[in-house]
Amino acid sequence: MPDSPSPSAAPSATPGRIDTSKPHSARFWNYFVGGKDNYEVDREIGDEIKEIFPGLVDVAVTSRHFLGRAVRHLAVDVGIRQFLDVGTGLPTADNTHEVAQRVAPDSRIVYVDNDPVVLAHAHALLTSTREGRTAYLDADLYDPEAVLGAAAQTLDLSRPVALMILNTLGHVADHEEARGLVRRLMAGLPSGSHLVISDSTATSEGMIAASEAYNASGAVPYHVRSVDEIGAFFEGLELVEPGIVQVTKWRPDAADPANLAADVDAYCGVGRKP
């Protein structure tokens, strides 16, 4: 298998591809989790939404903590050593490769996104332990077979893979289409692979109002779904305990202060392919 690209070999986005006149989901989320990779237009809609629904900040922070717990469970308890992270978003603290390789240095991670903003920051994701591998693909969720084909240059798709799709599927407006994309990705992975999903949910008037305000801002729309719709992504898989729950309630760490926000409008699940 090829070595990971070095940071200096990371792709870069041309300034013309990055639109700073409208909010952007990755930059907006980056602002909510305390990052610096955002623009005034992202902070403006962020502050507006904080007024409408302050709980969205808790959703962003606790969803990030769920990622860490899920990756550690899969690496430590299940023995997964390969992670395919689709819809990467902007790098912050404790990205998938950092969490996985901290507990299992030989882990291999492939990040997938086709967003010019994320592409411009891809070099921050292309670090790895000597024993492991990390790669970044400029690829599209809407072409699962191409994603799998490119990921196979770094991952061994005959061995279990953890497919991570966090806070991404809301960009697919049609629920059945989103389910189909997940099924096609999982179809290319072997038995013992796991699916990890988390997303904001239409479980309060505040979250629905926040979603409507964001979508009216000119940004690419993001559609919040019901808890049942989140659960439907795991059809045919064996749900890992505790099943489909709020992100704060999936194997919570008592030492994690983010769990003080116990009730959030974001649900998650981890499922194993039989």
PDB file of C-alpha atoms in Angstrom:
ATOM      1  CA  MET A   1       0.000   0.000   0.000  1.00  0.00           C
ATOM      2  CA  PRO A   2       1.297   3.512  -0.755  1.00  0.00           C
ATOM      3  CA  ASP A   3       2.572   5.849   1.927  1.00  0.00           C
ATOM      4  CA  SER A   4       0.451   8.819   2.936  1.00  0.00           C
ATOM      5  CA  PRO A   5       1.063  12.046   1.037  1.00  0.00           C
ATOM      6  CA  SER A   6       3.282  14.441   2.918  1.00  0.00           C
ATOM      7  CA  PRO A   7       1.798  17.758   4.086  1.00  0.00           C
ATOM      8  CA  SER A   8       3.701  19.540   1.343  1.00  0.00           C
ATOM      9  CA  ALA A   9       2.004  17.325  -1.226  1.00  0.00           C
ATOM     10  CA  ALA A  10      -1.499  18.144  -0.033  1.00  0.00           C
ATOM     11  CA  PRO A  11      -3.871  19.611  -2.623  1.00  0.00           C
ATOM     12  CA  SER A  12      -4.783  23.253  -2.429  1.00  0.00           C
ATOM     13  CA  ALA A  13      -7.922  25.102  -3.423  1.00  0.00           C
ATOM     14  CA  THR A  14      -7.750  28.166  -5.618  1.00  0.00           C
ATOM     15  CA  PRO A  15      -9.143  31.341  -4.017  1.00  0.00           C
ATOM     16  CA  GLY A  16     -11.674  31.586  -6.838  1.00  0.00           C
ATOM     17  CA  ARG A  17     -13.369  28.379  -5.700  1.00  0.00           C
ATOM     18  CA  ILE A  18     -13.985  29.709  -2.174  1.00  0.00           C
ATOM     19  CA  ASP A  19     -17.044  31.952  -1.858  1.00  0.00           C
ATOM     20  CA  THR A  20     -16.771  34.202   1.197  1.00  0.00           C
ATOM     21  CA  SER A  21     -19.979  36.100   0.415  1.00  0.00           C
ATOM     22  CA  LYS A  22     -22.239  33.364   1.805  1.00  0.00           C
ATOM     23  CA  PRO A  23     -22.089  31.222   4.927  1.00  0.00           C
ATOM     24  CA  HIS A  24     -20.508  27.828   4.541  1.00  0.00           C
ATOM     25  CA  SER A  25     -21.425  24.756   6.590  1.00  0.00           C
ATOM     26  CA  ALA A  26     -17.862  23.658   7.380  1.00  0.00           C
ATOM     27  CA  ARG A  27     -16.789  27.176   8.388  1.00  0.00           C
ATOM     28  CA  PHE A  28     -20.024  27.732  10.315  1.00  0.00           C
ATOM     29  CA  TRP A  29     -19.507  24.482  12.271  1.00  0.00           C
ATOM     30  CA  ASN A  30     -15.858  25.395  12.792  1.00  0.00           C
ATOM     31  CA  TYR A  31     -16.985  28.652  14.431  1.00  0.00           C
ATOM     32  CA  PHE A  32     -19.363  26.799  16.734  1.00  0.00           C
ATOM     33  CA  VAL A  33     -16.661  24.421  17.984  1.00  0.00           C
ATOM     34  CA  GLY A  34     -14.256  27.288  18.659  1.00  0.00           C
ATOM     35  CA  GLY A  35     -12.148  27.090  15.503  1.00  0.00           C
ATOM     36  CA  LYS A  36     -10.512  29.965  13.642  1.00  0.00           C
ATOM     37  CA  ASP A  37     -11.114  28.864  10.042  1.00  0.00           C
ATOM     38  CA  ASN A  38     -14.186  30.976   9.342  1.00  0.00           C
ATOM     39  CA  TYR A  39     -15.168  34.339   7.921  1.00  0.00           C
ATOM     40  CA  GLU A  40     -17.325  37.217   9.094  1.00  0.00           C
ATOM     41  CA  VAL A  41     -20.319  35.953   7.111  1.00  0.00           C
ATOM     42  CA  ASP A  42     -20.106  32.619   8.958  1.00  0.00           C
ATOM     43  CA  ARG A  43     -19.826  34.309  12.342  1.00  0.00           C
ATOM     44  CA  GLU A  44     -22.750  36.585  11.570  1.00  0.00           C
ATOM     45  CA  ILE A  45     -25.166  33.738  10.842  1.00  0.00           C
ATOM     46  CA  GLY A  46     -23.641  31.827  13.738  1.00  0.00           C
ATOM     47  CA  ASP A  47     -24.389  34.661  16.142  1.00  0.00           C
ATOM     48  CA  GLU A  48     -27.879  35.035  14.700  1.00  0.00           C
ATOM     49  CA  ILE A  49     -28.580  31.350  15.246  1.00  0.00           C
ATOM     50  CA  LYS A  50     -27.163  31.503  18.768  1.00  0.00           C
ATOM     51  CA  GLU A  51     -29.870  34.062  19.503  1.00  0.00           C
ATOM     52  CA  ILE A  52     -32.549  31.819  18.001  1.00  0.00           C
ATOM     53  CA  PHE A  53     -31.280  28.550  19.446  1.00  0.00           C
ATOM     54  CA  PRO A  54     -28.243  28.617  21.748  1.00  0.00           C
ATOM     55  CA  GLY A  55     -28.453  24.826  22.012  1.00  0.00           C
ATOM     56  CA  LEU A  56     -26.872  24.411  18.582  1.00  0.00           C
ATOM     57  CA  VAL A  57     -23.481  25.187  20.122  1.00  0.00           C
ATOM     58  CA  ASP A  58     -23.982  22.203  22.442  1.00  0.00           C
ATOM     59  CA  VAL A  59     -24.897  20.086  19.427  1.00  0.00           C
ATOM     60  CA  ALA A  60     -21.654  21.013  17.671  1.00  0.00           C
ATOM     61  CA  VAL A  61     -19.438  20.410  20.692  1.00  0.00           C
ATOM     62  CA  THR A  62     -21.052  17.197  21.892  1.00  0.00           C
ATOM     63  CA  SER A  63     -21.171  15.739  18.387  1.00  0.00           C
ATOM     64  CA  ARG A  64     -17.420  16.209  18.204  1.00  0.00           C
ATOM     65  CA  HIS A  65     -16.980  14.423  21.517  1.00  0.00           C
ATOM     66  CA  PHE A  66     -19.123  11.549  20.241  1.00  0.00           C
ATOM     67  CA  LEU A  67     -16.699  11.127  17.334  1.00  0.00           C
ATOM     68  CA  GLY A  68     -13.860  10.601  19.777  1.00  0.00           C
ATOM     69  CA  ARG A  69     -15.754   8.057  21.877  1.00  0.00           C
ATOM     70  CA  ALA A  70     -16.923   6.106  18.833  1.00  0.00           C
ATOM     71  CA  VAL A  71     -13.450   5.943  17.286  1.00  0.00           C
ATOM     72  CA  ARG A  72     -11.882   4.847  20.571  1.00  0.00           C
ATOM     73  CA  HIS A  73     -14.524   2.132  21.023  1.00  0.00           C
ATOM     74  CA  LEU A  74     -13.961   0.790  17.527  1.00  0.00           C
ATOM     75  CA  ALA A  75     -10.174   0.887  17.773  1.00  0.00           C
ATOM     76  CA  VAL A  76      -9.808  -0.404  21.330  1.00  0.00           C
ATOM     77  CA  ASP A  77     -12.826  -2.659  21.928  1.00  0.00           C
ATOM     78  CA  VAL A  78     -13.519  -3.913  18.403  1.00  0.00           C
ATOM     79  CA  GLY A  79     -10.023  -3.853  16.936  1.00  0.00           C
ATOM     80  CA  ILE A  80     -10.868  -1.783  13.855  1.00  0.00           C
ATOM     81  CA  ARG A  81      -7.742  -0.398  12.214  1.00  0.00           C
ATOM     82  CA  GLN A  82      -9.256   1.275   9.139  1.00  0.00           C
ATOM     83  CA  PHE A  83     -11.456   4.359   9.054  1.00  0.00           C
ATOM     84  CA  LEU A  84     -13.192   5.980   6.070  1.00  0.00           C
ATOM     85  CA  ASP A  85     -14.347   9.460   7.118  1.00  0.00           C
ATOM     86  CA  VAL A  86     -16.781  10.873   4.537  1.00  0.00           C
ATOM     87  CA  GLY A  87     -17.680  14.551   4.790  1.00  0.00           C
ATOM     88  CA  THR A  88     -14.582  15.428   6.738  1.00  0.00           C
ATOM     89  CA  GLY A  89     -15.216  19.090   7.411  1.00  0.00           C
ATOM     90  CA  LEU A  90     -12.540  21.457   8.631  1.00  0.00           C
ATOM     91  CA  PRO A  91      -9.865  19.967  10.881  1.00  0.00           C
ATOM     92  CA  THR A  92     -10.058  20.896  14.552  1.00  0.00           C
ATOM     93  CA  ALA A  93      -8.805  19.129  17.675  1.00  0.00           C
ATOM     94  CA  ASP A  94      -9.014  15.342  17.909  1.00  0.00           C
ATOM     95  CA  ASN A  95      -9.675  14.518  14.286  1.00  0.00           C
ATOM     96  CA  THR A  96     -10.395  10.875  13.428  1.00  0.00           C
ATOM     97  CA  HIS A  97      -6.767   9.988  12.656  1.00  0.00           C
ATOM     98  CA  GLU A  98      -5.516  11.597  15.852  1.00  0.00           C
ATOM     99  CA  VAL A  99      -7.971   9.705  18.050  1.00  0.00           C
ATOM    100  CA  ALA A 100      -7.469   6.379  16.264  1.00  0.00           C
ATOM    101  CA  GLN A 101      -3.683   6.488  16.058  1.00  0.00           C
ATOM    102  CA  ARG A 102      -3.380   7.638  19.665  1.00  0.00           C
ATOM    103  CA  VAL A 103      -4.800   4.291  20.811  1.00  0.00           C
ATOM    104  CA  ALA A 104      -3.826   2.181  17.778  1.00  0.00           C
ATOM    105  CA  PRO A 105      -0.784   3.659  16.001  1.00  0.00           C
ATOM    106  CA  ASP A 106      -1.124   1.296  13.024  1.00  0.00           C
ATOM    107  CA  SER A 107      -4.553   2.672  12.076  1.00  0.00           C
ATOM    108  CA  ARG A 108      -5.186   3.775   8.509  1.00  0.00           C
ATOM    109  CA  ILE A 109      -7.539   6.692   7.866  1.00  0.00           C
ATOM    110  CA  VAL A 110      -8.933   8.069   4.623  1.00  0.00           C
ATOM    111  CA  TYR A 111     -10.727  11.409   4.691  1.00  0.00           C
ATOM    112  CA  VAL A 112     -13.186  12.242   1.922  1.00  0.00           C
ATOM    113  CA  ASP A 113     -14.579  15.637   0.960  1.00  0.00           C
ATOM    114  CA  ASN A 114     -15.039  17.611  -2.229  1.00  0.00           C
ATOM    115  CA  ASP A 115     -15.383  21.035  -0.683  1.00  0.00           C
ATOM    116  CA  PRO A 116     -12.847  23.703  -1.702  1.00  0.00           C
ATOM    117  CA  VAL A 117     -12.709  25.115   1.834  1.00  0.00           C
ATOM    118  CA  VAL A 118     -11.890  21.716   3.312  1.00  0.00           C
ATOM    119  CA  LEU A 119      -9.520  20.993   0.433  1.00  0.00           C
ATOM    120  CA  ALA A 120      -7.555  24.128   1.276  1.00  0.00           C
ATOM    121  CA  HIS A 121      -6.980  22.801   4.794  1.00  0.00           C
ATOM    122  CA  ALA A 122      -6.338  19.189   3.815  1.00  0.00           C
ATOM    123  CA  HIS A 123      -2.645  19.415   4.712  1.00  0.00           C
ATOM    124  CA  ALA A 124      -3.646  19.482   8.386  1.00  0.00           C
ATOM    125  CA  LEU A 125      -5.242  16.053   7.933  1.00  0.00           C
ATOM    126  CA  LEU A 126      -2.298  14.459   6.164  1.00  0.00           C
ATOM    127  CA  THR A 127      -0.247  13.565   9.204  1.00  0.00           C
ATOM    128  CA  SER A 128       0.271  10.057  10.496  1.00  0.00           C
ATOM    129  CA  THR A 129       2.196   7.842  12.843  1.00  0.00           C
ATOM    130  CA  ARG A 130       5.063   5.886  11.300  1.00  0.00           C
ATOM    131  CA  GLU A 131       3.063   2.676  11.699  1.00  0.00           C
ATOM    132  CA  GLY A 132      -0.176   3.966  10.170  1.00  0.00           C
ATOM    133  CA  ARG A 133      -1.378   5.828   7.094  1.00  0.00           C
ATOM    134  CA  THR A 134      -3.528   8.910   6.529  1.00  0.00           C
ATOM    135  CA  ALA A 135      -4.837  10.070   3.155  1.00  0.00           C
ATOM    136  CA  TYR A 136      -7.248  12.683   1.824  1.00  0.00           C
ATOM    137  CA  LEU A 137      -9.528  12.221  -1.187  1.00  0.00           C
ATOM    138  CA  ASP A 138     -11.109  15.035  -3.162  1.00  0.00           C
ATOM    139  CA  ALA A 139     -14.186  12.931  -3.935  1.00  0.00           C
ATOM    140  CA  ASP A 140     -17.984  13.140  -3.890  1.00  0.00           C
ATOM    141  CA  LEU A 141     -20.454  11.410  -1.562  1.00  0.00           C
ATOM    142  CA  TYR A 142     -22.805  11.158  -4.555  1.00  0.00           C
ATOM    143  CA  ASP A 143     -20.402   8.725  -6.243  1.00  0.00           C
ATOM    144  CA  PRO A 144     -19.898   6.004  -3.604  1.00  0.00           C
ATOM    145  CA  GLU A 145     -18.222   3.552  -5.948  1.00  0.00           C
ATOM    146  CA  ALA A 146     -15.586   6.120  -6.914  1.00  0.00           C
ATOM    147  CA  VAL A 147     -15.016   6.902  -3.234  1.00  0.00           C
ATOM    148  CA  LEU A 148     -14.478   3.224  -2.451  1.00  0.00           C
ATOM    149  CA  GLY A 149     -12.216   2.727  -5.444  1.00  0.00           C
ATOM    150  CA  ALA A 150      -9.968   5.605  -4.451  1.00  0.00           C
ATOM    151  CA  ALA A 151      -9.988   4.642  -0.765  1.00  0.00           C
ATOM    152  CA  ALA A 152      -8.744   1.170  -1.723  1.00  0.00           C
ATOM    153  CA  GLN A 153      -5.370   2.721  -2.537  1.00  0.00           C
ATOM    154  CA  THR A 154      -4.852   3.206   1.217  1.00  0.00           C
ATOM    155  CA  LEU A 155      -7.317   0.806   2.870  1.00  0.00           C
ATOM    156  CA  ASP A 156      -7.627  -2.951   2.481  1.00  0.00           C
ATOM    157  CA  LEU A 157     -11.324  -3.300   1.676  1.00  0.00           C
ATOM    158  CA  SER A 158     -11.209  -7.038   2.295  1.00  0.00           C
ATOM    159  CA  ARG A 159     -10.801  -6.231   6.013  1.00  0.00           C
ATOM    160  CA  PRO A 160     -13.272  -4.377   8.300  1.00  0.00           C
ATOM    161  CA  VAL A 161     -13.559  -0.626   7.898  1.00  0.00           C
ATOM    162  CA  ALA A 162     -15.332   1.941  10.047  1.00  0.00           C
ATOM    163  CA  LEU A 163     -17.377   4.225   7.777  1.00  0.00           C
ATOM    164  CA  MET A 164     -17.785   7.592   9.505  1.00  0.00           C
ATOM    165  CA  ILE A 165     -20.467   9.998   8.217  1.00  0.00           C
ATOM    166  CA  LEU A 166     -20.888  12.727  10.798  1.00  0.00           C
ATOM    167  CA  ASN A 167     -23.015  15.839  10.332  1.00  0.00           C
ATOM    168  CA  THR A 168     -22.972  15.385   6.575  1.00  0.00           C
ATOM    169  CA  LEU A 169     -26.089  13.562   5.374  1.00  0.00           C
ATOM    170  CA  GLY A 170     -28.302  16.591   5.997  1.00  0.00           C
ATOM    171  CA  HIS A 171     -26.870  18.068   2.804  1.00  0.00           C
ATOM    172  CA  VAL A 172     -28.731  15.348   0.887  1.00  0.00           C
ATOM    173  CA  ALA A 173     -32.274  16.707   0.721  1.00  0.00           C
ATOM    174  CA  ASP A 174     -34.074  13.480  -0.147  1.00  0.00           C
ATOM    175  CA  HIS A 175     -34.023  10.939   2.665  1.00  0.00           C
ATOM    176  CA  GLU A 176     -34.309   7.904   0.395  1.00  0.00           C
ATOM    177  CA  GLU A 177     -31.431   9.169  -1.717  1.00  0.00           C
ATOM    178  CA  ALA A 178     -29.332   9.617   1.425  1.00  0.00           C
ATOM    179  CA  ARG A 179     -30.174   6.069   2.525  1.00  0.00           C
ATOM    180  CA  GLY A 180     -29.200   4.783  -0.882  1.00  0.00           C
ATOM    181  CA  LEU A 181     -25.802   6.488  -0.727  1.00  0.00           C
ATOM    182  CA  VAL A 182     -25.107   4.948   2.687  1.00  0.00           C
ATOM    183  CA  ARG A 183     -26.176   1.495   1.452  1.00  0.00           C
ATOM    184  CA  ARG A 184     -23.879   1.731  -1.571  1.00  0.00           C
ATOM    185  CA  LEU A 185     -20.901   2.686   0.584  1.00  0.00           C
ATOM    186  CA  MET A 186     -21.565  -0.129   3.062  1.00  0.00           C
ATOM    187  CA  ALA A 187     -22.077  -2.596   0.195  1.00  0.00           C
ATOM    188  CA  GLY A 188     -18.424  -2.176  -0.735  1.00  0.00           C
ATOM    189  CA  LEU A 189     -17.197  -3.002   2.773  1.00  0.00           C
ATOM    190  CA  PRO A 190     -16.819  -6.511   4.232  1.00  0.00           C
ATOM    191  CA  SER A 191     -18.513  -8.214   7.165  1.00  0.00           C
ATOM    192  CA  GLY A 192     -17.349  -6.783  10.464  1.00  0.00           C
ATOM    193  CA  SER A 193     -17.277  -3.237   9.113  1.00  0.00           C
ATOM    194  CA  HIS A 194     -19.085  -0.566  11.121  1.00  0.00           C
ATOM    195  CA  LEU A 195     -21.198   2.460  10.233  1.00  0.00           C
ATOM    196  CA  VAL A 196     -20.989   5.550  12.457  1.00  0.00           C
ATOM    197  CA  ILE A 197     -23.504   8.349  11.918  1.00  0.00           C
ATOM    198  CA  SER A 198     -24.428  11.441  13.902  1.00  0.00           C
ATOM    199  CA  ASP A 199     -26.577  14.351  12.826  1.00  0.00           C
ATOM    200  CA  SER A 200     -28.716  17.211  14.050  1.00  0.00           C
ATOM    201  CA  THR A 201     -32.363  16.262  14.435  1.00  0.00           C
ATOM    202  CA  ALA A 202     -35.724  17.994  14.147  1.00  0.00           C
ATOM    203  CA  THR A 203     -36.489  17.224  17.779  1.00  0.00           C
ATOM    204  CA  SER A 204     -37.273  20.733  19.035  1.00  0.00           C
ATOM    205  CA  GLU A 205     -38.845  23.914  17.742  1.00  0.00           C
ATOM    206  CA  GLY A 206     -35.541  25.689  18.386  1.00  0.00           C
ATOM    207  CA  MET A 207     -33.561  23.345  16.160  1.00  0.00           C
ATOM    208  CA  ILE A 208     -36.138  23.573  13.392  1.00  0.00           C
ATOM    209  CA  ALA A 209     -36.068  27.388  13.598  1.00  0.00           C
ATOM    210  CA  ALA A 210     -32.263  27.373  13.543  1.00  0.00           C
ATOM    211  CA  SER A 211     -32.260  25.129  10.475  1.00  0.00           C
ATOM    212  CA  GLU A 212     -34.708  27.398   8.678  1.00  0.00           C
ATOM    213  CA  ALA A 213     -32.607  30.479   9.488  1.00  0.00           C
ATOM    214  CA  TYR A 214     -29.452  28.802   8.247  1.00  0.00           C
ATOM    215  CA  ASN A 215     -31.080  27.649   5.015  1.00  0.00           C
ATOM    216  CA  ALA A 216     -32.437  31.170   4.404  1.00  0.00           C
ATOM    217  CA  SER A 217     -28.935  32.647   4.700  1.00  0.00           C
ATOM    218  CA  GLY A 218     -27.882  31.626   1.190  1.00  0.00           C
ATOM    219  CA  ALA A 219     -25.764  28.732   2.375  1.00  0.00           C
ATOM    220  CA  VAL A 220     -26.111  25.274   0.851  1.00  0.00           C
ATOM    221  CA  PRO A 221     -29.213  23.956   2.676  1.00  0.00           C
ATOM    222  CA  TYR A 222     -28.942  21.469   5.517  1.00  0.00           C
ATOM    223  CA  HIS A 223     -31.980  19.334   6.331  1.00  0.00           C
ATOM    224  CA  VAL A 224     -32.523  18.101   9.867  1.00  0.00           C
ATOM    225  CA  ARG A 225     -34.285  14.739  10.113  1.00  0.00           C
ATOM    226  CA  SER A 226     -36.346  12.799  12.615  1.00  0.00           C
ATOM    227  CA  VAL A 227     -34.834  10.243  14.982  1.00  0.00           C
ATOM    228  CA  ASP A 228     -36.573   7.460  13.044  1.00  0.00           C
ATOM    229  CA  GLU A 229     -34.955   8.683   9.843  1.00  0.00           C
ATOM    230  CA  ILE A 230     -31.532   8.588  11.499  1.00  0.00           C
ATOM    231  CA  GLY A 231     -32.274   5.030  12.604  1.00  0.00           C
ATOM    232  CA  ALA A 232     -33.256   4.043   9.062  1.00  0.00           C
ATOM    233  CA  PHE A 233     -29.654   4.506   7.896  1.00  0.00           C
ATOM    234  CA  PHE A 234     -28.760   1.416   9.936  1.00  0.00           C
ATOM    235  CA  GLU A 235     -31.237  -0.938   8.282  1.00  0.00           C
ATOM    236  CA  GLY A 236     -29.655  -4.373   7.880  1.00  0.00           C
ATOM    237  CA  LEU A 237     -26.910  -3.658  10.417  1.00  0.00           C
ATOM    238  CA  GLU A 238     -26.511  -4.838  14.002  1.00  0.00           C
ATOM    239  CA  LEU A 239     -26.811  -1.804  16.247  1.00  0.00           C
ATOM    240  CA  VAL A 240     -24.137  -1.451  18.891  1.00  0.00           C
ATOM    241  CA  GLU A 241     -25.476  -0.681  22.379  1.00  0.00           C
ATOM    242  CA  PRO A 242     -27.043   1.677  23.352  1.00  0.00           C
ATOM    243  CA  GLY A 243     -28.572   1.981  19.862  1.00  0.00           C
ATOM    244  CA  ILE A 244     -29.903   5.224  18.368  1.00  0.00           C
ATOM    245  CA  VAL A 245     -29.551   7.851  21.094  1.00  0.00           C
ATOM    246  CA  GLN A 246     -28.616  11.463  21.660  1.00  0.00           C
ATOM    247  CA  VAL A 247     -24.917  11.989  21.039  1.00  0.00           C
ATOM    248  CA  THR A 248     -24.364  12.746  24.734  1.00  0.00           C
ATOM    249  CA  LYS A 249     -25.844   9.383  25.715  1.00  0.00           C
ATOM    250  CA  TRP A 250     -23.760   7.105  23.502  1.00  0.00           C
ATOM    251  CA  ARG A 251     -21.348   5.510  25.975  1.00  0.00           C
ATOM    252  CA  PRO A 252     -20.795   8.811  27.815  1.00  0.00           C
ATOM    253  CA  ASP A 253     -17.596   9.605  29.631  1.00  0.00           C
ATOM    254  CA  ALA A 254     -18.397  10.922  33.114  1.00  0.00           C
ATOM    255  CA  ALA A 255     -15.206  12.993  33.047  1.00  0.00           C
ATOM    256  CA  ASP A 256     -16.302  14.802  29.877  1.00  0.00           C
ATOM    257  CA  PRO A 257     -17.778  18.225  30.791  1.00  0.00           C
ATOM    258  CA  ALA A 258     -19.661  18.317  27.480  1.00  0.00           C
ATOM    259  CA  ASN A 259     -21.966  15.641  28.866  1.00  0.00           C
ATOM    260  CA  LEU A 260     -23.411  18.208  31.233  1.00  0.00           C
ATOM    261  CA  ALA A 261     -25.555  19.177  28.240  1.00  0.00           C
ATOM    262  CA  ALA A 262     -27.354  15.858  28.420  1.00  0.00           C
ATOM    263  CA  ASP A 263     -30.268  16.711  26.129  1.00  0.00           C
ATOM    264  CA  VAL A 264     -29.274  17.865  22.672  1.00  0.00           C
ATOM    265  CA  ASP A 265     -30.952  17.852  19.277  1.00  0.00           C
ATOM    266  CA  ALA A 266     -28.453  15.473  17.748  1.00  0.00           C
ATOM    267  CA  TYR A 267     -28.697  11.693  17.528  1.00  0.00           C
ATOM    268  CA  CYS A 268     -26.213   9.030  16.597  1.00  0.00           C
ATOM    269  CA  GLY A 269     -25.642   5.339  16.193  1.00  0.00           C
ATOM    270  CA  VAL A 270     -23.013   2.729  15.465  1.00  0.00           C
ATOM    271  CA  GLY A 271     -23.916  -0.383  13.510  1.00  0.00           C
ATOM    272  CA  ARG A 272     -21.986  -3.527  12.561  1.00  0.00           C
ATOM    273  CA  LYS A 273     -22.299  -5.198   9.169  1.00  0.00           C
ATOM    274  CA  PRO A 274     -23.045  -8.918   9.733  1.00  0.00           C
TER     275      PRO A 274
END
